[in-house]
Amino acid sequence: SFHEDTNLTCYLVVDASASMGYKGTRSACDKLRYACMLAACFAYVANRQGDRVGLLAYSDEVKEWVQPRSGSAHLNRVFTSLAGLKAEGSNDHAVAWDALAGGLPGRCLVVFLSDFLEAEDELPERLRFAMSARYECLCLQTLDPDEFDLPNAEALRFSEMEGTQEISTSPPAIREEYSAGMDGFLERLMTNLSSVYAEFESLSTDAPLGPALHRFLGMRYSSL
């Protein structure tokens, strides 16, 4: 029918690796919960528009894979899957994206929620499908406020997100270096994603959800 032909598939992809479990004192929730709240909003809006909604969540293995469908019962399944996610394990972007990209439907908006940490070179290669006119890809980076600017403290102890090593240091000694490193990382990430025509926005977990929802709606309508 005409109704079916004009509807999109919206695929939500969520990075549920251990680094997404970080929560500083300035945010009400960790990065994964923020990403899942956004994904739930997108799923609700897309379902209201009659779009099919799919969900893939992964870390070192696929944790949830809900094939795209429409309807209220299916939407509830997506919500349940999102609510049950826990941040654990390393991220194996290759296994998840290779599986997904091989089975994307004909016209699709893919929304990817991740902190993108240490993946500025690997992930854009996985998103090359976005160069096709049939697909749109919106990458939303969820970062804790602490990751934008180191929290104020007399001394900090850093531990690896996905390991056990710890080091102690004084913030003034590394704040400037950290800031420069983060700026460089974000710049490389944006450049590499734009090279495969993926849209990108960086979000702080203490920010309201509205602007990201607005960005999603803009991409959804440009995909029709």
Coordinates of N, CA and C in Angstrom, one line a residue:
S1 N 0.8 -1.2 0.0 CA 0.0 0.0 0.0 C 0.9 1.2 0.0
F2 N 0.3 2.4 -0.3 CA 1.0 3.6 -0.3 C 1.5 3.9 1.1
H3 N 0.7 3.6 2.1 CA 1.1 3.9 3.5 C 2.4 3.2 3.8
E4 N 2.5 1.9 3.5 CA 3.7 1.1 3.7 C 4.9 1.6 3.0
D5 N 4.7 2.1 1.7 CA 5.8 2.5 0.9 C 6.4 3.8 1.4
T6 N 5.7 4.6 2.1 CA 6.2 5.9 2.5 C 6.8 5.8 4.0
N7 N 6.6 4.7 4.6 CA 7.1 4.5 6.0 C 8.5 4.1 6.0
L8 N 9.2 4.5 7.0 CA 10.6 4.2 7.2 C 10.8 3.1 8.1
T9 N 12.1 2.5 8.1 CA 12.5 1.7 9.2 C 13.5 2.5 10.0
C10 N 13.3 2.6 11.3 CA 14.2 3.3 12.2 C 14.9 2.2 13.0
Y11 N 16.3 2.1 12.9 CA 17.1 1.1 13.6 C 17.8 1.9 14.7
L12 N 17.6 1.5 15.9 CA 18.3 2.1 17.1 C 19.4 1.1 17.5
V13 N 20.6 1.6 17.5 CA 21.8 0.8 17.9 C 22.4 1.4 19.2
V14 N 22.6 0.6 20.2 CA 23.0 1.1 21.5 C 24.3 0.4 21.9
D15 N 25.3 1.1 22.2 CA 26.6 0.6 22.8 C 26.3 0.4 24.3
A16 N 26.4 -0.8 24.7 CA 26.1 -1.2 26.1 C 27.3 -1.7 26.8
S17 N 28.5 -1.2 26.4 CA 29.8 -1.7 27.0 C 30.0 -1.0 28.3
A18 N 31.0 -1.5 29.1 CA 31.2 -1.1 30.4 C 31.5 0.4 30.6
S19 N 32.1 1.0 29.6 CA 32.4 2.5 29.7 C 31.1 3.3 29.7
M20 N 30.0 2.8 29.2 CA 28.7 3.5 29.2 C 28.1 3.5 30.6
G21 N 28.7 2.8 31.5 CA 28.1 2.8 32.9 C 28.6 3.9 33.8
Y22 N 29.5 4.8 33.2 CA 30.0 5.9 34.0 C 29.0 6.9 34.4
K23 N 29.0 7.3 35.7 CA 28.1 8.4 36.1 C 28.9 9.3 37.1
G24 N 29.1 10.6 36.8 CA 29.7 11.5 37.7 C 28.7 12.1 38.6
T25 N 29.1 13.1 39.5 CA 28.2 13.7 40.4 C 27.3 14.7 39.8
R26 N 27.6 15.2 38.6 CA 26.7 16.2 38.0 C 25.6 15.7 37.2
S27 N 25.5 14.4 37.0 CA 24.5 13.9 36.2 C 23.6 13.0 37.0
A28 N 22.3 12.9 36.6 CA 21.3 12.1 37.3 C 21.4 10.6 37.0
C29 N 22.1 10.3 35.9 CA 22.1 8.9 35.4 C 23.4 8.6 34.7
D30 N 23.7 7.3 34.5 CA 24.9 7.0 33.7 C 24.6 7.2 32.2
K31 N 25.7 7.0 31.4 CA 25.6 7.3 30.0 C 24.7 6.3 29.3
L32 N 24.7 5.0 29.7 CA 23.8 4.0 29.1 C 22.3 4.4 29.4
R33 N 22.0 4.8 30.6 CA 20.6 5.1 30.9 C 20.1 6.3 30.1
Y34 N 21.0 7.3 29.9 CA 20.7 8.5 29.1 C 20.4 8.0 27.7
A35 N 21.3 7.2 27.2 CA 21.2 6.7 25.8 C 19.9 5.9 25.6
C36 N 19.5 5.1 26.6 CA 18.3 4.3 26.5 C 17.1 5.2 26.6
M37 N 17.1 6.3 27.4 CA 16.0 7.2 27.5 C 15.8 7.9 26.1
L38 N 16.9 8.3 25.5 CA 16.8 8.9 24.1 C 16.2 7.8 23.2
A39 N 16.7 6.6 23.2 CA 16.3 5.6 22.3 C 14.8 5.3 22.4
A40 N 14.3 5.3 23.7 CA 12.9 5.1 23.9 C 12.1 6.2 23.4
C41 N 12.5 7.5 23.5 CA 11.8 8.6 22.9 C 11.7 8.5 21.4
F42 N 12.9 8.1 20.8 CA 12.9 8.0 19.3 C 12.0 6.8 18.9
A43 N 12.0 5.7 19.6 CA 11.1 4.6 19.3 C 9.6 5.0 19.3
Y44 N 9.3 5.7 20.4 CA 7.9 6.2 20.6 C 7.5 7.0 19.4
V45 N 8.3 8.0 19.1 CA 7.9 9.0 18.0 C 7.9 8.2 16.7
A46 N 8.8 7.4 16.4 CA 8.9 6.7 15.1 C 7.6 5.8 15.0
N47 N 7.3 5.1 16.1 CA 6.1 4.2 16.1 C 4.8 5.0 15.8
R48 N 4.8 6.2 16.4 CA 3.6 7.0 16.2 C 3.4 7.4 14.8
Q49 N 4.6 7.6 14.1 CA 4.6 7.9 12.7 C 4.3 6.7 11.8
G50 N 4.2 5.5 12.3 CA 3.9 4.4 11.6 C 5.2 3.7 11.1
D51 N 6.4 4.1 11.5 CA 7.6 3.5 11.1 C 7.8 2.2 11.8
R52 N 8.6 1.3 11.2 CA 9.1 0.1 11.8 C 10.3 0.5 12.7
V53 N 10.3 -0.1 13.9 CA 11.4 0.2 14.8 C 12.2 -1.1 15.1
G54 N 13.5 -1.0 14.9 CA 14.4 -2.1 15.3 C 15.4 -1.7 16.4
L55 N 15.9 -2.6 17.1 CA 16.9 -2.3 18.2 C 18.0 -3.3 18.2
L56 N 19.2 -2.8 18.2 CA 20.4 -3.7 18.4 C 21.2 -3.1 19.5
A57 N 21.5 -3.9 20.5 CA 22.4 -3.4 21.7 C 23.5 -4.4 21.8
Y58 N 24.7 -3.9 22.1 CA 25.8 -4.9 22.1 C 26.9 -4.3 23.0
S59 N 27.8 -5.2 23.4 CA 29.1 -4.9 24.0 C 30.1 -5.8 23.3
D60 N 30.6 -6.8 24.0 CA 31.5 -7.8 23.3 C 30.7 -8.9 22.6
E61 N 29.4 -8.8 22.8 CA 28.4 -9.7 22.1 C 27.1 -9.0 21.9
V62 N 26.3 -9.5 21.0 CA 25.0 -8.9 20.8 C 24.1 -9.2 22.1
K63 N 23.6 -8.1 22.7 CA 22.8 -8.3 23.9 C 21.3 -8.3 23.6
E64 N 20.9 -7.5 22.7 CA 19.5 -7.4 22.3 C 19.4 -7.2 20.8
W65 N 18.6 -8.0 20.1 CA 18.4 -7.7 18.7 C 17.0 -7.9 18.4
V66 N 16.2 -6.8 18.3 CA 14.8 -6.8 18.0 C 14.6 -6.4 16.6
Q67 N 14.1 -7.3 15.8 CA 13.9 -7.0 14.4 C 12.8 -5.9 14.2
P68 N 13.0 -5.1 13.1 CA 12.1 -4.0 13.0 C 10.6 -4.4 12.7
R69 N 9.7 -3.8 13.5 CA 8.3 -4.0 13.2 C 7.6 -2.7 13.7
S70 N 6.3 -2.7 13.5 CA 5.5 -1.5 14.0 C 4.5 -2.1 15.0
G71 N 3.8 -1.1 15.6 CA 2.7 -1.5 16.5 C 3.0 -1.4 18.0
S72 N 2.0 -1.3 18.8 CA 2.2 -1.0 20.2 C 2.8 -2.1 21.0
A73 N 2.4 -3.4 20.6 CA 3.0 -4.5 21.3 C 4.5 -4.6 21.1
H74 N 4.9 -4.3 19.8 CA 6.3 -4.3 19.4 C 7.1 -3.2 20.2
L75 N 6.4 -2.0 20.2 CA 7.1 -0.9 20.9 C 7.3 -1.3 22.4
N76 N 6.4 -1.9 23.0 CA 6.6 -2.4 24.4 C 7.8 -3.3 24.5
R77 N 8.0 -4.2 23.5 CA 9.1 -5.1 23.5 C 10.4 -4.3 23.5
V78 N 10.4 -3.3 22.6 CA 11.6 -2.4 22.5 C 11.9 -1.7 23.9
F79 N 10.9 -1.2 24.5 CA 11.0 -0.6 25.8 C 11.6 -1.5 26.8
T80 N 11.1 -2.8 26.9 CA 11.5 -3.8 27.8 C 13.0 -4.1 27.6
S81 N 13.4 -4.3 26.3 CA 14.8 -4.6 26.0 C 15.7 -3.4 26.5
L82 N 15.3 -2.2 26.2 CA 16.1 -1.0 26.6 C 16.2 -1.0 28.2
A83 N 15.1 -1.2 28.8 CA 15.1 -1.1 30.3 C 16.0 -2.2 31.0
G84 N 16.2 -3.3 30.3 CA 17.0 -4.4 30.9 C 18.5 -4.3 30.6
L85 N 18.9 -3.4 29.8 CA 20.3 -3.3 29.5 C 21.2 -2.9 30.6
K86 N 22.4 -3.6 30.7 CA 23.4 -3.2 31.7 C 24.7 -2.9 31.0
A87 N 25.4 -2.0 31.5 CA 26.7 -1.6 30.9 C 27.8 -2.6 31.4
E88 N 28.2 -3.4 30.6 CA 29.3 -4.4 30.9 C 29.9 -5.0 29.7
G89 N 31.2 -5.3 29.9 CA 32.0 -5.9 28.8 C 32.7 -4.9 27.9
S90 N 33.6 -5.3 27.1 CA 34.3 -4.4 26.2 C 33.4 -4.2 25.0
N91 N 33.7 -3.3 24.1 CA 32.9 -3.2 22.9 C 33.5 -3.8 21.7
D92 N 32.8 -4.7 21.0 CA 33.2 -5.3 19.8 C 32.4 -4.8 18.7
H93 N 32.8 -3.6 18.2 CA 32.0 -2.9 17.2 C 31.9 -3.7 15.9
A94 N 33.0 -4.5 15.6 CA 33.0 -5.2 14.3 C 31.9 -6.2 14.3
V95 N 31.8 -7.0 15.3 CA 30.8 -8.1 15.3 C 29.4 -7.6 15.1
A96 N 29.0 -6.5 15.9 CA 27.7 -6.0 15.8 C 27.4 -5.3 14.5
W97 N 28.3 -4.5 14.1 CA 28.0 -3.7 12.9 C 28.0 -4.5 11.6
D98 N 28.9 -5.5 11.6 CA 29.0 -6.4 10.4 C 27.7 -7.2 10.3
A99 N 27.2 -7.6 11.4 CA 25.9 -8.4 11.4 C 24.7 -7.5 11.0
L100 N 24.7 -6.2 11.5 CA 23.6 -5.3 11.2 C 23.6 -4.8 9.7
A101 N 24.8 -4.4 9.3 CA 24.9 -3.8 7.9 C 24.5 -4.7 6.8
G102 N 24.8 -6.0 7.1 CA 24.4 -7.0 6.1 C 22.9 -7.2 5.9
G103 N 22.1 -6.8 6.8 CA 20.7 -7.0 6.8 C 19.8 -5.8 6.9
L104 N 20.4 -4.6 6.6 CA 19.6 -3.4 6.7 C 18.5 -3.4 5.6
P105 N 17.3 -2.9 6.0 CA 16.2 -2.9 5.0 C 16.4 -1.8 4.0
G106 N 15.6 -1.8 2.9 CA 15.8 -0.9 1.8 C 16.0 0.6 2.1
R107 N 15.1 1.1 3.0 CA 15.3 2.5 3.3 C 15.3 2.6 4.8
C108 N 16.3 3.2 5.4 CA 16.4 3.1 6.8 C 17.2 4.3 7.4
L109 N 16.7 4.7 8.6 CA 17.4 5.7 9.4 C 18.0 4.9 10.6
V110 N 19.3 5.0 10.7 CA 20.0 4.3 11.8 C 20.5 5.4 12.8
V111 N 20.1 5.2 14.0 CA 20.5 6.1 15.1 C 21.4 5.3 16.0
F112 N 22.7 5.8 16.2 CA 23.7 5.1 16.9 C 24.0 5.9 18.2
L113 N 23.8 5.3 19.4 CA 24.1 5.9 20.6 C 25.3 5.2 21.3
S114 N 26.4 6.0 21.5 CA 27.6 5.4 22.1 C 28.4 6.6 22.7
D115 N 29.4 6.3 23.5 CA 30.4 7.3 23.9 C 31.5 7.4 22.9
F116 N 31.6 6.5 21.9 CA 32.6 6.5 20.9 C 34.0 6.5 21.4
L117 N 34.3 6.2 22.6 CA 35.6 6.4 23.2 C 36.6 5.3 22.5
E118 N 37.7 5.8 22.1 CA 38.8 5.0 21.5 C 38.3 4.3 20.2
A119 N 37.3 4.9 19.6 CA 36.8 4.3 18.4 C 36.6 5.3 17.2
E120 N 37.4 6.4 17.3 CA 37.2 7.4 16.3 C 37.7 7.0 14.9
D121 N 38.6 6.0 14.9 CA 39.1 5.5 13.6 C 38.4 4.2 13.1
E122 N 38.0 3.4 14.1 CA 37.4 2.1 13.7 C 35.9 2.3 13.3
L123 N 35.2 3.1 14.1 CA 33.7 3.1 13.9 C 33.3 3.7 12.5
P124 N 33.9 4.8 12.1 CA 33.5 5.3 10.8 C 33.5 4.3 9.6
E125 N 34.5 3.4 9.7 CA 34.7 2.3 8.7 C 33.4 1.4 8.7
R126 N 32.9 1.2 10.0 CA 31.8 0.3 10.1 C 30.5 1.0 9.6
L127 N 30.5 2.3 9.5 CA 29.3 3.1 9.1 C 29.3 3.5 7.7
R128 N 30.1 2.8 6.8 CA 30.2 3.2 5.4 C 28.8 3.1 4.7
F129 N 27.9 2.3 5.2 CA 26.6 2.1 4.6 C 25.9 3.5 4.5
A130 N 26.3 4.4 5.4 CA 25.6 5.7 5.4 C 25.9 6.5 4.1
M131 N 26.9 6.1 3.3 CA 27.2 6.7 2.0 C 26.2 6.4 1.0
S132 N 25.4 5.4 1.2 CA 24.3 5.1 0.3 C 23.1 6.1 0.4
A133 N 22.5 6.4 -0.7 CA 21.4 7.3 -0.7 C 20.2 6.7 0.0
R134 N 20.2 5.4 0.2 CA 19.1 4.7 0.8 C 19.1 4.9 2.4
Y135 N 20.2 5.2 2.9 CA 20.4 5.2 4.4 C 20.8 6.6 4.9
E136 N 20.3 6.8 6.1 CA 20.7 8.0 6.9 C 21.3 7.4 8.2
C137 N 22.3 8.1 8.7 CA 22.9 7.6 10.0 C 23.1 8.8 10.9
L138 N 22.5 8.8 12.1 CA 22.7 9.8 13.1 C 23.4 9.2 14.3
C139 N 24.6 9.8 14.5 CA 25.5 9.3 15.6 C 25.4 10.3 16.8
L140 N 24.8 9.8 17.9 CA 24.7 10.6 19.1 C 25.7 10.1 20.2
Q141 N 26.6 11.0 20.5 CA 27.6 10.6 21.5 C 27.2 11.0 22.8
T142 N 27.1 10.1 23.8 CA 26.7 10.4 25.1 C 27.9 10.4 26.0
L143 N 28.2 11.6 26.6 CA 29.3 11.7 27.5 C 28.9 12.3 28.8
D144 N 29.5 11.9 29.9 CA 29.3 12.5 31.2 C 29.9 13.8 31.3
P145 N 29.4 14.8 32.0 CA 30.0 16.1 32.1 C 31.5 16.0 32.6
D146 N 31.8 15.0 33.4 CA 33.2 14.8 33.8 C 34.2 14.5 32.6
E147 N 33.6 14.0 31.6 CA 34.5 13.6 30.4 C 34.7 14.8 29.5
F148 N 33.9 15.8 29.6 CA 34.2 17.1 28.9 C 35.2 17.9 29.6
D149 N 35.1 18.0 30.9 CA 36.1 18.7 31.7 C 36.3 18.0 33.0
L150 N 37.5 17.7 33.3 CA 37.8 16.9 34.5 C 37.1 17.5 35.7
P151 N 36.5 16.7 36.6 CA 35.9 17.3 37.8 C 36.9 18.0 38.7
N152 N 36.4 19.0 39.4 CA 37.3 19.7 40.4 C 37.5 18.9 41.6
A153 N 38.7 18.6 41.9 CA 39.1 17.8 43.1 C 40.5 18.1 43.4
E154 N 40.9 17.9 44.6 CA 42.3 18.1 45.0 C 43.2 17.0 44.4
A155 N 42.7 15.8 44.3 CA 43.4 14.7 43.7 C 42.4 13.8 43.1
L156 N 42.7 13.2 42.0 CA 41.9 12.2 41.4 C 42.6 10.9 41.3
R157 N 41.8 9.8 41.4 CA 42.3 8.5 41.1 C 41.6 8.0 39.8
F158 N 42.3 7.7 38.8 CA 41.7 7.2 37.6 C 41.8 5.7 37.5
S159 N 40.8 5.1 37.0 CA 40.8 3.6 36.8 C 40.4 3.4 35.3
E160 N 40.9 2.4 34.7 CA 40.5 2.0 33.4 C 39.0 1.7 33.4
M161 N 38.3 2.2 32.3 CA 36.9 1.9 32.2 C 36.6 0.4 32.1
E162 N 37.5 -0.3 31.4 CA 37.3 -1.7 31.1 C 38.5 -2.6 31.6
G163 N 39.1 -2.1 32.7 CA 40.2 -2.9 33.2 C 40.4 -2.6 34.7
T164 N 41.5 -2.9 35.2 CA 41.7 -2.8 36.7 C 42.8 -1.9 37.1
Q165 N 43.6 -1.3 36.2 CA 44.7 -0.5 36.6 C 44.2 0.9 37.2
E166 N 44.9 1.4 38.1 CA 44.6 2.7 38.7 C 45.9 3.5 38.8
I167 N 45.7 4.8 38.6 CA 46.8 5.8 38.9 C 46.3 7.0 39.6
S168 N 47.2 7.5 40.5 CA 46.8 8.7 41.2 C 47.5 9.9 40.6
T169 N 46.9 11.1 40.6 CA 47.5 12.3 40.0 C 46.8 13.5 40.5
S170 N 47.4 14.7 40.2 CA 46.7 15.9 40.6 C 46.2 16.6 39.4
P171 N 44.9 17.0 39.4 CA 44.2 17.5 38.3 C 44.9 18.7 37.5
P172 N 45.5 19.7 38.3 CA 46.1 20.8 37.5 C 47.2 20.3 36.6
A173 N 47.8 19.2 36.9 CA 49.0 18.8 36.1 C 48.5 18.2 34.8
I174 N 47.2 17.7 34.8 CA 46.8 17.0 33.5 C 45.5 17.6 32.9
R175 N 44.9 18.6 33.6 CA 43.7 19.1 33.1 C 43.9 19.7 31.7
E176 N 44.9 20.5 31.5 CA 45.1 21.1 30.2 C 45.4 20.0 29.1
E177 N 46.2 19.0 29.5 CA 46.5 18.0 28.5 C 45.3 17.1 28.2
Y178 N 44.5 16.9 29.2 CA 43.2 16.1 29.0 C 42.3 16.9 28.0
S179 N 42.2 18.2 28.3 CA 41.3 19.0 27.5 C 41.7 19.0 26.0
A180 N 43.0 19.2 25.8 CA 43.5 19.1 24.4 C 43.3 17.8 23.8
G181 N 43.5 16.7 24.6 CA 43.3 15.4 24.1 C 41.9 15.1 23.7
M182 N 40.9 15.6 24.5 CA 39.5 15.4 24.3 C 39.1 16.2 23.0
D183 N 39.6 17.4 22.9 CA 39.3 18.3 21.7 C 39.8 17.6 20.4
G184 N 41.0 17.0 20.5 CA 41.6 16.3 19.4 C 40.8 15.1 19.0
F185 N 40.3 14.3 20.0 CA 39.5 13.2 19.8 C 38.2 13.5 19.1
L186 N 37.5 14.5 19.6 CA 36.2 14.9 19.1 C 36.4 15.4 17.6
E187 N 37.4 16.1 17.4 CA 37.7 16.7 16.0 C 37.9 15.5 15.1
R188 N 38.7 14.5 15.5 CA 39.0 13.4 14.6 C 37.7 12.6 14.4
L189 N 37.0 12.4 15.4 CA 35.7 11.6 15.3 C 34.8 12.3 14.4
M190 N 34.6 13.6 14.5 CA 33.6 14.3 13.6 C 34.1 14.3 12.2
T191 N 35.4 14.5 12.0 CA 35.9 14.5 10.6 C 35.7 13.1 10.0
N192 N 36.0 12.0 10.7 CA 35.9 10.7 10.2 C 34.5 10.3 9.9
L193 N 33.6 10.7 10.8 CA 32.2 10.4 10.6 C 31.6 11.1 9.4
S194 N 32.0 12.4 9.2 CA 31.5 13.2 8.1 C 32.0 12.6 6.8
S195 N 33.1 12.0 6.8 CA 33.7 11.4 5.6 C 32.8 10.2 5.0
V196 N 32.0 9.6 5.9 CA 31.1 8.6 5.4 C 29.6 9.1 5.5
Y197 N 29.5 10.4 5.6 CA 28.2 11.1 5.5 C 27.3 10.7 6.7
A198 N 27.9 10.4 7.8 CA 27.1 10.2 9.1 C 27.0 11.5 9.8
E199 N 25.8 11.8 10.3 CA 25.5 13.0 11.1 C 26.0 12.7 12.5
F200 N 26.5 13.8 13.2 CA 27.1 13.6 14.5 C 26.7 14.7 15.5
E201 N 26.4 14.4 16.7 CA 26.2 15.4 17.7 C 26.7 14.8 19.1
S202 N 27.3 15.6 19.8 CA 27.8 15.2 21.1 C 26.9 15.7 22.2
L203 N 26.5 14.8 23.1 CA 25.5 15.2 24.2 C 26.1 14.9 25.5
S204 N 25.8 15.8 26.5 CA 26.1 15.6 27.9 C 25.0 15.1 28.6
T205 N 25.2 14.1 29.5 CA 24.1 13.4 30.2 C 23.4 14.3 31.2
D206 N 23.9 15.5 31.4 CA 23.1 16.4 32.3 C 22.2 17.4 31.5
A207 N 22.2 17.2 30.2 CA 21.4 18.1 29.3 C 20.0 17.5 29.0
P208 N 19.1 18.4 28.7 CA 17.7 17.9 28.4 C 17.7 17.1 27.1
L209 N 16.7 16.2 27.0 CA 16.6 15.3 25.8 C 16.0 16.0 24.6
G210 N 15.4 17.2 24.8 CA 14.7 17.8 23.7 C 15.5 18.1 22.4
P211 N 16.7 18.7 22.6 CA 17.5 19.0 21.3 C 17.8 17.8 20.5
A212 N 18.1 16.7 21.2 CA 18.5 15.4 20.4 C 17.2 14.9 19.7
L213 N 16.0 15.0 20.4 CA 14.8 14.6 19.8 C 14.5 15.4 18.6
H214 N 14.7 16.7 18.7 CA 14.5 17.6 17.5 C 15.4 17.2 16.3
R215 N 16.7 16.9 16.7 CA 17.6 16.5 15.6 C 17.1 15.2 15.0
F216 N 16.6 14.3 15.8 CA 16.1 13.0 15.2 C 14.9 13.3 14.3
L217 N 14.0 14.1 14.7 CA 12.8 14.4 13.9 C 13.2 15.0 12.5
G218 N 14.2 15.9 12.6 CA 14.7 16.5 11.4 C 15.3 15.5 10.4
M219 N 16.0 14.5 10.9 CA 16.6 13.5 10.1 C 15.5 12.5 9.6
R220 N 14.5 12.3 10.4 CA 13.4 11.4 10.0 C 12.7 12.0 8.8
Y221 N 12.4 13.3 8.9 CA 11.6 13.9 7.8 C 12.4 14.0 6.5
S222 N 13.7 14.2 6.7 CA 14.6 14.4 5.5 C 14.8 13.0 4.8
S223 N 14.5 11.9 5.5 CA 14.7 10.6 5.0 C 13.5 10.2 4.1
L224 N 12.4 10.9 4.3 CA 11.1 10.5 3.6 C 11.2 10.8 2.1

